[in-house]
Amino acid sequence: MSCSSRRDLLLLLAGVTALTARPASAGLTARPNWYPRGVDVALDGAALLERVSVEVRRRGADAPIACDWPATTIDTPTKHLSVPCPAVGPRARLLVEERAPGVVLLSFDLGSETPLSSQDGLALTAIVAGFDTGVAYARSEPWWVRPVFFRQQNFAPNETQLVLARRAQDTVALLPLAAGGAMGFVRGANVPVTAGGLTMALEGRAPWSASVVPVAIVTASRSPYEAVAAAYRAGIEALGRPGRLRSEKPYPEPFTRLGFCTWNSFYEEQTTANLVSAARAIRASGFPLGFLIIDAGWQKATGGSIFFQKLQGFGTDEKKIPGGLGPLVKTLREESGARAIGVWHAMQGVPGGVDPASPLAREQRAHLWTGASGTLIPDPTSAAGAGFYRDYYKLLKDAGVDLVKVDFQNWNESHVAGRLPLFRALQQSTHNLQAAVKESFGDAIIHCMSMGHNLMLGLREGNIVRNSLDYLLPEGPLGHRRHVLNNLFNSLPVQQVAYPDFDMWEAYGRFAPYHAVLRAVSGGPVYVTGDPARQDWELLRRFVLADGTLLRADAPAVPTRDSLFVDAGAARVPLKAFTRSGASGLVAAFNVHEAGEAVGGSLRVADVEGLAGERFAVREHFSRRLAIVGRDEAVPVHLDGDQAALYVAAPIARGAAVFGLLEKFVSPATIASTQDDGTTLRVRVADGGTLGVWLEKPARTVRVDGTETPPRVVDGVLEVALAPGRAHDVEIAR
């Protein structure tokens, strides 16, 4: 037998051993794999990644350098693996570090600062061991993300920002990172004699260099939700905390109430006459509006399509809004009754940047930078760019503006392309904007067209991020269905760093209840658009208390475990999502089948992760159907085309389950407090309406604010009528 054949046999045996004889001790171990040459990594005795390989492409090189790993076995569990890569350099090595239980950081140490190729400067390929099926969160544009379902790892699409891989016993999350100004992406890889793997590549798309490159976070957990949460926690930490988690930032006060945005109302015709007419229509409805946003088209800019306009000044378009912004804001506040007024602007002022021939360009020259095709944008190379926004926001604040919606954030990719490392330039722009917003508006900002990792891993300030492509794009029923699916899936990664904004919507037409259920469980802002005279204001009152306070779920809804790896657009099953409100669970079910066919399935209270209790009263909002079930008992779900359902699961304790006000979507949020000694149930309700309570034994007496009222049972639920506009104390003796 030749030496090379003997070596290959030894490598083969080592690879087999690595898969069959895992140590039981906690920590990382590694073994070489036979073909193609790679390293198998195990965590806590279970295979995690197989055939890990690395390629480094230096700037100007014709081909990458592949690591030819030494046949070294590390059987003693450790928190830090270091595997030399002599082909790249004498000190180059792959670093694998267990940062927390089930959380692994993959890095590569080049040994010294090294200039790297703009494309695939460093690429790490691996197979997720035991992969069954996966969801890739891939960029559909540089600013939007959508879920892509795949059954082989090599089918993962380009520019994926997060991978969830289901295995027999757990879920693996893989989050690419950034280094040296380059941004990490995942894509499918063809690995010989396998069903494929995943490549994590760092791309600067401009000259960049690095010494130590954090490539990706890999987490493994029995909970897919914890796997994602742990990945973002560790990823932000590994990058030096350029951003903060959602839980570390306040929820912005203006979005505690329902709002209105004028985009679908008038598109770019944001004129004084149009805006004031909308405000008056809102006031005529009697609805207690929280905020009103003036959308794109109000600014002083060159003509033509909004995508190519250039900003000429910080003021208004005098033909559309001749009196200026201040008088308009004052009028809109008075006429609409809105507590807060906001305005739209793009990251660049308008998408085309600042008009080089305008006085504004001369006034702001210290804060501007010339990008591709001569576009002038706020400086993405330093903190000087923040000066543009500070000056802009001084004018907006003086005009009485309370919040901003900042759009086209990742549009800056086209402006910095080939000139600056992608991640560094976009993150600097993000931080410049955030610093200025914090000074003028606190946390009152909606980040929009910003689902790239520059914001997702670098969101220091602000806690609202648009979560999907625009409402009604594409148009027609298919657009509605995809809008629901994308929002619920995107909620899982976005909510790690901010409350997801499911976008404005039109509260009229046959899809209004469909979208209402989606927003009810979003946990984030709710705001409508379109014709104010056509809004179903009674439908919208199901979201709020009498004073306009939005009844929000405790956390943004995410797909249930049995929905998480299923493309409900193709399969005839409901797409289910869960969240909680106090002690109760909420399950929203949607028919998103792309052909519009009816779907069927079931839900279980156990679908609501972390909900305490053993027996529950489950009530559907629209049909009023009631079921008394254990946490693992199935409740049938049938949905016709483009139908949604909303279930409240209230725990049964001492023979009673309290739903809250039945008119409201998030009914448990209307419960201020409960006390129950087994004989008398006392409920403090935040507002008027119909209190719903399920009782195992009939009520003997019901008192509202001390006054007795006859018990009334409808569809198995005790209903107690409460006068509108104030809180009430209800006593139920049984």
Short mmCIF file of N, CA, C and O in Angstrom, two decimals, residues 434-524:
data_model
loop_
_atom_site.label_atom_id
_atom_site.label_comp_id
_atom_site.label_asym_id
_atom_site.label_seq_id
_atom_site.Cartn_x
_atom_site.Cartn_y
_atom_site.Cartn_z
N GLN A 434 -28.80 57.24 13.73
CA GLN A 434 -29.33 56.93 15.05
C GLN A 434 -28.92 57.97 16.08
O GLN A 434 -29.71 58.35 16.96
N ALA A 435 -27.69 58.45 16.00
CA ALA A 435 -27.22 59.45 16.96
C ALA A 435 -28.05 60.73 16.86
O ALA A 435 -28.42 61.33 17.88
N ALA A 436 -28.34 61.15 15.64
CA ALA A 436 -29.11 62.38 15.45
C ALA A 436 -30.57 62.20 15.86
O ALA A 436 -31.17 63.10 16.47
N VAL A 437 -31.15 61.04 15.53
CA VAL A 437 -32.54 60.79 15.92
C VAL A 437 -32.66 60.79 17.43
O VAL A 437 -33.61 61.36 18.00
N LYS A 438 -31.72 60.16 18.11
CA LYS A 438 -31.78 60.08 19.57
C LYS A 438 -31.82 61.47 20.19
O LYS A 438 -32.59 61.72 21.14
N GLU A 439 -31.02 62.38 19.68
CA GLU A 439 -30.96 63.74 20.23
C GLU A 439 -32.26 64.50 20.02
O GLU A 439 -32.68 65.27 20.89
N SER A 440 -32.91 64.30 18.88
CA SER A 440 -34.08 65.11 18.54
C SER A 440 -35.40 64.43 18.85
O SER A 440 -36.36 65.09 19.27
N PHE A 441 -35.49 63.12 18.63
CA PHE A 441 -36.77 62.43 18.75
C PHE A 441 -36.74 61.25 19.71
O PHE A 441 -37.72 60.50 19.78
N GLY A 442 -35.65 61.08 20.43
CA GLY A 442 -35.55 59.94 21.33
C GLY A 442 -35.57 58.64 20.54
O GLY A 442 -34.74 58.44 19.66
N ASP A 443 -36.52 57.78 20.86
CA ASP A 443 -36.62 56.49 20.17
C ASP A 443 -37.73 56.48 19.12
O ASP A 443 -38.07 55.41 18.59
N ALA A 444 -38.29 57.65 18.80
CA ALA A 444 -39.45 57.73 17.92
C ALA A 444 -39.04 57.71 16.45
O ALA A 444 -39.06 58.73 15.76
N ILE A 445 -38.64 56.54 15.99
CA ILE A 445 -38.24 56.35 14.60
C ILE A 445 -38.70 54.99 14.12
O ILE A 445 -38.66 54.00 14.87
N ILE A 446 -39.14 54.93 12.85
CA ILE A 446 -39.37 53.66 12.16
C ILE A 446 -38.23 53.50 11.17
O ILE A 446 -38.06 54.32 10.26
N HIS A 447 -37.41 52.47 11.35
CA HIS A 447 -36.35 52.15 10.40
C HIS A 447 -36.97 51.34 9.26
O HIS A 447 -37.64 50.33 9.51
N CYS A 448 -36.72 51.75 8.02
CA CYS A 448 -37.40 51.13 6.89
C CYS A 448 -36.42 50.85 5.76
O CYS A 448 -35.47 51.59 5.55
N MET A 449 -36.69 49.76 5.01
CA MET A 449 -35.78 49.26 3.97
C MET A 449 -34.39 49.08 4.58
O MET A 449 -33.40 49.54 4.04
N SER A 450 -34.36 48.38 5.71
CA SER A 450 -33.14 48.32 6.51
C SER A 450 -32.92 46.95 7.14
O SER A 450 -32.41 46.85 8.24
N MET A 451 -33.31 45.88 6.44
CA MET A 451 -33.20 44.55 7.02
C MET A 451 -31.84 43.91 6.79
O MET A 451 -31.66 42.72 7.06
N GLY A 452 -30.86 44.68 6.30
CA GLY A 452 -29.50 44.17 6.15
C GLY A 452 -28.81 44.04 7.50
O GLY A 452 -29.21 44.65 8.49
N HIS A 453 -27.74 43.28 7.53
CA HIS A 453 -27.02 43.06 8.79
C HIS A 453 -26.36 44.32 9.33
O HIS A 453 -26.06 44.40 10.52
N ASN A 454 -26.13 45.31 8.47
CA ASN A 454 -25.57 46.56 8.98
C ASN A 454 -26.48 47.15 10.04
O ASN A 454 -26.01 47.73 11.03
N LEU A 455 -27.79 47.04 9.87
CA LEU A 455 -28.71 47.53 10.89
C LEU A 455 -29.04 46.43 11.90
O LEU A 455 -29.06 46.68 13.10
N MET A 456 -29.28 45.22 11.45
CA MET A 456 -29.71 44.16 12.34
C MET A 456 -28.67 43.87 13.43
O MET A 456 -29.02 43.47 14.54
N LEU A 457 -27.41 44.04 13.10
CA LEU A 457 -26.36 43.80 14.10
C LEU A 457 -25.83 45.10 14.69
O LEU A 457 -24.96 45.06 15.55
N GLY A 458 -26.35 46.24 14.24
CA GLY A 458 -25.82 47.52 14.70
C GLY A 458 -26.87 48.51 15.14
O GLY A 458 -26.63 49.72 15.11
N LEU A 459 -28.04 48.03 15.57
CA LEU A 459 -29.12 48.93 15.95
C LEU A 459 -28.96 49.37 17.40
O LEU A 459 -29.45 48.72 18.32
N ARG A 460 -28.27 50.49 17.59
CA ARG A 460 -28.07 51.01 18.94
C ARG A 460 -29.31 51.72 19.46
O ARG A 460 -29.68 51.58 20.62
N GLU A 461 -29.91 52.56 18.60
CA GLU A 461 -31.02 53.40 19.02
C GLU A 461 -32.23 53.15 18.13
O GLU A 461 -32.10 52.80 16.96
N GLY A 462 -33.41 53.38 18.69
CA GLY A 462 -34.64 53.08 17.98
C GLY A 462 -34.98 51.62 18.15
O GLY A 462 -34.10 50.77 18.28
N ASN A 463 -36.29 51.32 18.16
CA ASN A 463 -36.69 49.95 18.47
C ASN A 463 -37.84 49.47 17.58
O ASN A 463 -38.58 48.56 17.95
N ILE A 464 -37.96 50.10 16.38
CA ILE A 464 -38.98 49.69 15.41
C ILE A 464 -38.29 49.49 14.07
O ILE A 464 -37.62 50.41 13.57
N VAL A 465 -38.47 48.32 13.45
CA VAL A 465 -37.87 48.03 12.14
C VAL A 465 -38.94 47.42 11.24
O VAL A 465 -39.60 46.46 11.63
N ARG A 466 -39.10 48.02 10.05
CA ARG A 466 -40.01 47.44 9.06
C ARG A 466 -39.59 46.02 8.76
O ARG A 466 -38.42 45.72 8.54
N ASN A 467 -40.58 45.15 8.67
CA ASN A 467 -40.37 43.71 8.74
C ASN A 467 -40.59 43.00 7.40
O ASN A 467 -40.41 41.79 7.33
N SER A 468 -40.98 43.72 6.36
CA SER A 468 -41.30 43.05 5.11
C SER A 468 -41.36 44.05 3.97
O SER A 468 -41.39 45.26 4.17
N LEU A 469 -41.43 43.49 2.77
CA LEU A 469 -41.76 44.26 1.58
C LEU A 469 -43.09 44.99 1.80
O LEU A 469 -43.92 44.57 2.60
N ASP A 470 -43.28 46.09 1.07
CA ASP A 470 -44.47 46.91 1.25
C ASP A 470 -45.77 46.12 1.14
O ASP A 470 -45.89 45.19 0.33
N TYR A 471 -46.75 46.54 1.93
CA TYR A 471 -48.12 46.06 1.81
C TYR A 471 -48.60 46.29 0.37
O TYR A 471 -48.39 47.35 -0.21
N LEU A 472 -49.24 45.28 -0.20
CA LEU A 472 -49.79 45.29 -1.55
C LEU A 472 -48.74 45.34 -2.65
O LEU A 472 -49.00 45.78 -3.76
N LEU A 473 -47.53 44.93 -2.36
CA LEU A 473 -46.53 44.71 -3.40
C LEU A 473 -46.08 43.25 -3.29
O LEU A 473 -45.44 42.89 -2.30
N PRO A 474 -46.32 42.36 -4.22
CA PRO A 474 -47.10 42.60 -5.44
C PRO A 474 -48.59 42.73 -5.16
O PRO A 474 -49.07 42.33 -4.10
N GLU A 475 -49.32 43.30 -6.11
CA GLU A 475 -50.74 43.52 -5.94
C GLU A 475 -51.52 42.21 -6.06
O GLU A 475 -51.02 41.20 -6.54
N GLY A 476 -52.77 42.27 -5.63
CA GLY A 476 -53.66 41.14 -5.78
C GLY A 476 -53.61 40.19 -4.60
O GLY A 476 -52.84 40.37 -3.66
N PRO A 477 -54.46 39.15 -4.62
CA PRO A 477 -54.53 38.20 -3.49
C PRO A 477 -53.19 37.58 -3.13
O PRO A 477 -52.90 37.38 -1.95
N LEU A 478 -52.38 37.27 -4.13
CA LEU A 478 -51.08 36.66 -3.84
C LEU A 478 -50.22 37.58 -2.98
O LEU A 478 -49.50 37.12 -2.08
N GLY A 479 -50.30 38.87 -3.24
CA GLY A 479 -49.53 39.82 -2.44
C GLY A 479 -49.95 39.82 -0.98
O GLY A 479 -49.11 39.90 -0.08
N HIS A 480 -51.25 39.72 -0.72
CA HIS A 480 -51.74 39.66 0.66
C HIS A 480 -51.21 38.41 1.36
O HIS A 480 -50.77 38.46 2.51
N ARG A 481 -51.28 37.28 0.67
CA ARG A 481 -50.86 36.01 1.29
C ARG A 481 -49.37 36.02 1.61
O ARG A 481 -48.95 35.61 2.70
N ARG A 482 -48.57 36.47 0.66
CA ARG A 482 -47.13 36.51 0.90
C ARG A 482 -46.76 37.54 1.97
O ARG A 482 -45.78 37.34 2.70
N HIS A 483 -47.52 38.61 2.02
CA HIS A 483 -47.25 39.62 3.04
C HIS A 483 -47.39 39.02 4.44
O HIS A 483 -46.57 39.28 5.32
N VAL A 484 -48.43 38.22 4.63
CA VAL A 484 -48.64 37.58 5.93
C VAL A 484 -47.51 36.60 6.23
O VAL A 484 -46.91 36.62 7.32
N LEU A 485 -47.22 35.72 5.27
CA LEU A 485 -46.18 34.71 5.49
C LEU A 485 -44.83 35.35 5.78
O LEU A 485 -44.13 34.98 6.73
N ASN A 486 -44.43 36.33 4.96
CA ASN A 486 -43.13 36.96 5.15
C ASN A 486 -43.03 37.65 6.49
O ASN A 486 -42.00 37.57 7.18
N ASN A 487 -44.09 38.35 6.89
CA ASN A 487 -44.03 39.07 8.17
C ASN A 487 -43.89 38.12 9.35
O ASN A 487 -43.10 38.37 10.26
N LEU A 488 -44.65 37.03 9.35
CA LEU A 488 -44.58 36.13 10.50
C LEU A 488 -43.22 35.44 10.58
O LEU A 488 -42.66 35.29 11.68
N PHE A 489 -42.66 35.03 9.45
CA PHE A 489 -41.35 34.40 9.49
C PHE A 489 -40.25 35.42 9.80
O PHE A 489 -39.35 35.16 10.60
N ASN A 490 -40.30 36.59 9.18
CA ASN A 490 -39.27 37.60 9.43
C ASN A 490 -39.29 38.10 10.86
O ASN A 490 -38.28 38.60 11.37
N SER A 491 -40.43 37.97 11.52
CA SER A 491 -40.53 38.42 12.91
C SER A 491 -39.52 37.72 13.81
O SER A 491 -39.05 38.30 14.80
N LEU A 492 -39.17 36.48 13.48
CA LEU A 492 -38.27 35.72 14.35
C LEU A 492 -36.88 36.36 14.45
O LEU A 492 -36.39 36.60 15.55
N PRO A 493 -36.21 36.67 13.33
CA PRO A 493 -34.92 37.37 13.49
C PRO A 493 -35.05 38.84 13.85
O PRO A 493 -34.28 39.36 14.67
N VAL A 494 -36.02 39.55 13.26
CA VAL A 494 -36.10 41.00 13.48
C VAL A 494 -36.38 41.31 14.94
O VAL A 494 -35.81 42.25 15.51
N GLN A 495 -37.23 40.51 15.59
CA GLN A 495 -37.58 40.84 16.97
C GLN A 495 -36.42 40.67 17.95
O GLN A 495 -36.51 41.10 19.09
N GLN A 496 -35.35 40.08 17.50
CA GLN A 496 -34.18 40.01 18.39
C GLN A 496 -33.61 41.40 18.66
O GLN A 496 -33.08 41.66 19.74
N VAL A 497 -33.73 42.30 17.67
CA VAL A 497 -33.10 43.62 17.80
C VAL A 497 -34.10 44.76 17.85
O VAL A 497 -33.74 45.89 18.20
N ALA A 498 -35.39 44.51 17.50
CA ALA A 498 -36.38 45.58 17.48
C ALA A 498 -37.77 44.96 17.40
O ALA A 498 -37.94 43.78 17.09
N TYR A 499 -38.78 45.79 17.67
CA TYR A 499 -40.15 45.37 17.43
C TYR A 499 -40.42 45.41 15.93
O TYR A 499 -40.19 46.44 15.29
N PRO A 500 -40.88 44.31 15.34
CA PRO A 500 -41.13 44.32 13.90
C PRO A 500 -42.36 45.14 13.55
O PRO A 500 -43.40 45.02 14.19
N ASP A 501 -42.21 45.98 12.54
CA ASP A 501 -43.32 46.77 11.99
C ASP A 501 -43.86 46.00 10.79
O ASP A 501 -43.18 45.86 9.78
N PHE A 502 -45.09 45.49 10.90
CA PHE A 502 -45.69 44.68 9.84
C PHE A 502 -46.24 45.54 8.70
O PHE A 502 -46.90 45.02 7.81
N ASP A 503 -46.00 46.82 8.72
CA ASP A 503 -46.34 47.81 7.70
C ASP A 503 -47.78 48.29 7.87
O ASP A 503 -48.63 47.64 8.46
N MET A 504 -48.02 49.47 7.29
CA MET A 504 -49.37 50.03 7.25
C MET A 504 -50.27 49.15 6.38
O MET A 504 -49.78 48.34 5.59
N TRP A 505 -51.58 49.34 6.54
CA TRP A 505 -52.53 48.52 5.78
C TRP A 505 -53.84 49.28 5.65
O TRP A 505 -54.08 50.24 6.39
N GLU A 506 -54.66 48.85 4.71
CA GLU A 506 -55.95 49.47 4.47
C GLU A 506 -57.03 48.70 5.21
O GLU A 506 -57.26 47.51 4.93
N ALA A 507 -57.66 49.35 6.17
CA ALA A 507 -58.67 48.69 7.00
C ALA A 507 -60.04 48.75 6.33
O ALA A 507 -61.03 49.20 6.90
N TYR A 508 -60.07 48.29 5.10
CA TYR A 508 -61.32 48.15 4.37
C TYR A 508 -61.10 47.14 3.25
O TYR A 508 -59.97 46.82 2.90
N GLY A 509 -62.21 46.63 2.71
CA GLY A 509 -62.11 45.59 1.69
C GLY A 509 -62.10 44.21 2.32
O GLY A 509 -62.03 44.04 3.54
N ARG A 510 -62.14 43.19 1.47
CA ARG A 510 -62.31 41.82 1.98
C ARG A 510 -61.10 41.30 2.74
O ARG A 510 -61.22 40.35 3.51
N PHE A 511 -59.94 41.91 2.55
CA PHE A 511 -58.75 41.45 3.27
C PHE A 511 -58.52 42.19 4.60
O PHE A 511 -57.54 41.92 5.28
N ALA A 512 -59.42 43.11 4.94
CA ALA A 512 -59.20 43.89 6.16
C ALA A 512 -59.13 43.02 7.42
O ALA A 512 -58.19 43.18 8.23
N PRO A 513 -60.06 42.09 7.65
CA PRO A 513 -59.93 41.24 8.85
C PRO A 513 -58.67 40.38 8.84
O PRO A 513 -58.07 40.12 9.89
N TYR A 514 -58.28 39.92 7.67
CA TYR A 514 -57.07 39.10 7.48
C TYR A 514 -55.84 39.86 8.00
O TYR A 514 -55.05 39.34 8.81
N HIS A 515 -55.70 41.10 7.55
CA HIS A 515 -54.56 41.91 7.99
C HIS A 515 -54.72 42.37 9.43
O HIS A 515 -53.72 42.56 10.14
N ALA A 516 -55.96 42.56 9.87
CA ALA A 516 -56.18 42.98 11.26
C ALA A 516 -55.63 41.95 12.24
O ALA A 516 -54.98 42.28 13.23
N VAL A 517 -55.89 40.66 11.96
CA VAL A 517 -55.38 39.61 12.84
C VAL A 517 -53.86 39.63 12.85
O VAL A 517 -53.23 39.48 13.91
N LEU A 518 -53.25 39.82 11.69
CA LEU A 518 -51.79 39.87 11.62
C LEU A 518 -51.24 40.97 12.50
O LEU A 518 -50.30 40.77 13.28
N ARG A 519 -51.80 42.18 12.40
CA ARG A 519 -51.29 43.30 13.21
C ARG A 519 -51.60 43.11 14.69
O ARG A 519 -50.83 43.55 15.54
N ALA A 520 -52.72 42.46 14.98
CA ALA A 520 -53.09 42.27 16.39
C ALA A 520 -52.05 41.50 17.16
O ALA A 520 -51.85 41.74 18.36
N VAL A 521 -51.36 40.55 16.49
CA VAL A 521 -50.38 39.72 17.20
C VAL A 521 -48.95 40.19 16.96
O VAL A 521 -48.01 39.54 17.41
N SER A 522 -48.77 41.33 16.28
CA SER A 522 -47.41 41.77 15.92
C SER A 522 -46.60 42.22 17.11
O SER A 522 -45.37 42.16 17.08
N GLY A 523 -47.26 42.71 18.16
CA GLY A 523 -46.53 43.25 19.31
C GLY A 523 -45.93 44.61 19.05
O GLY A 523 -45.38 45.23 19.96
N GLY A 524 -46.02 45.10 17.81
CA GLY A 524 -45.40 46.36 17.43
C GLY A 524 -46.43 47.38 17.02
O GLY A 524 -47.61 47.30 17.38
#
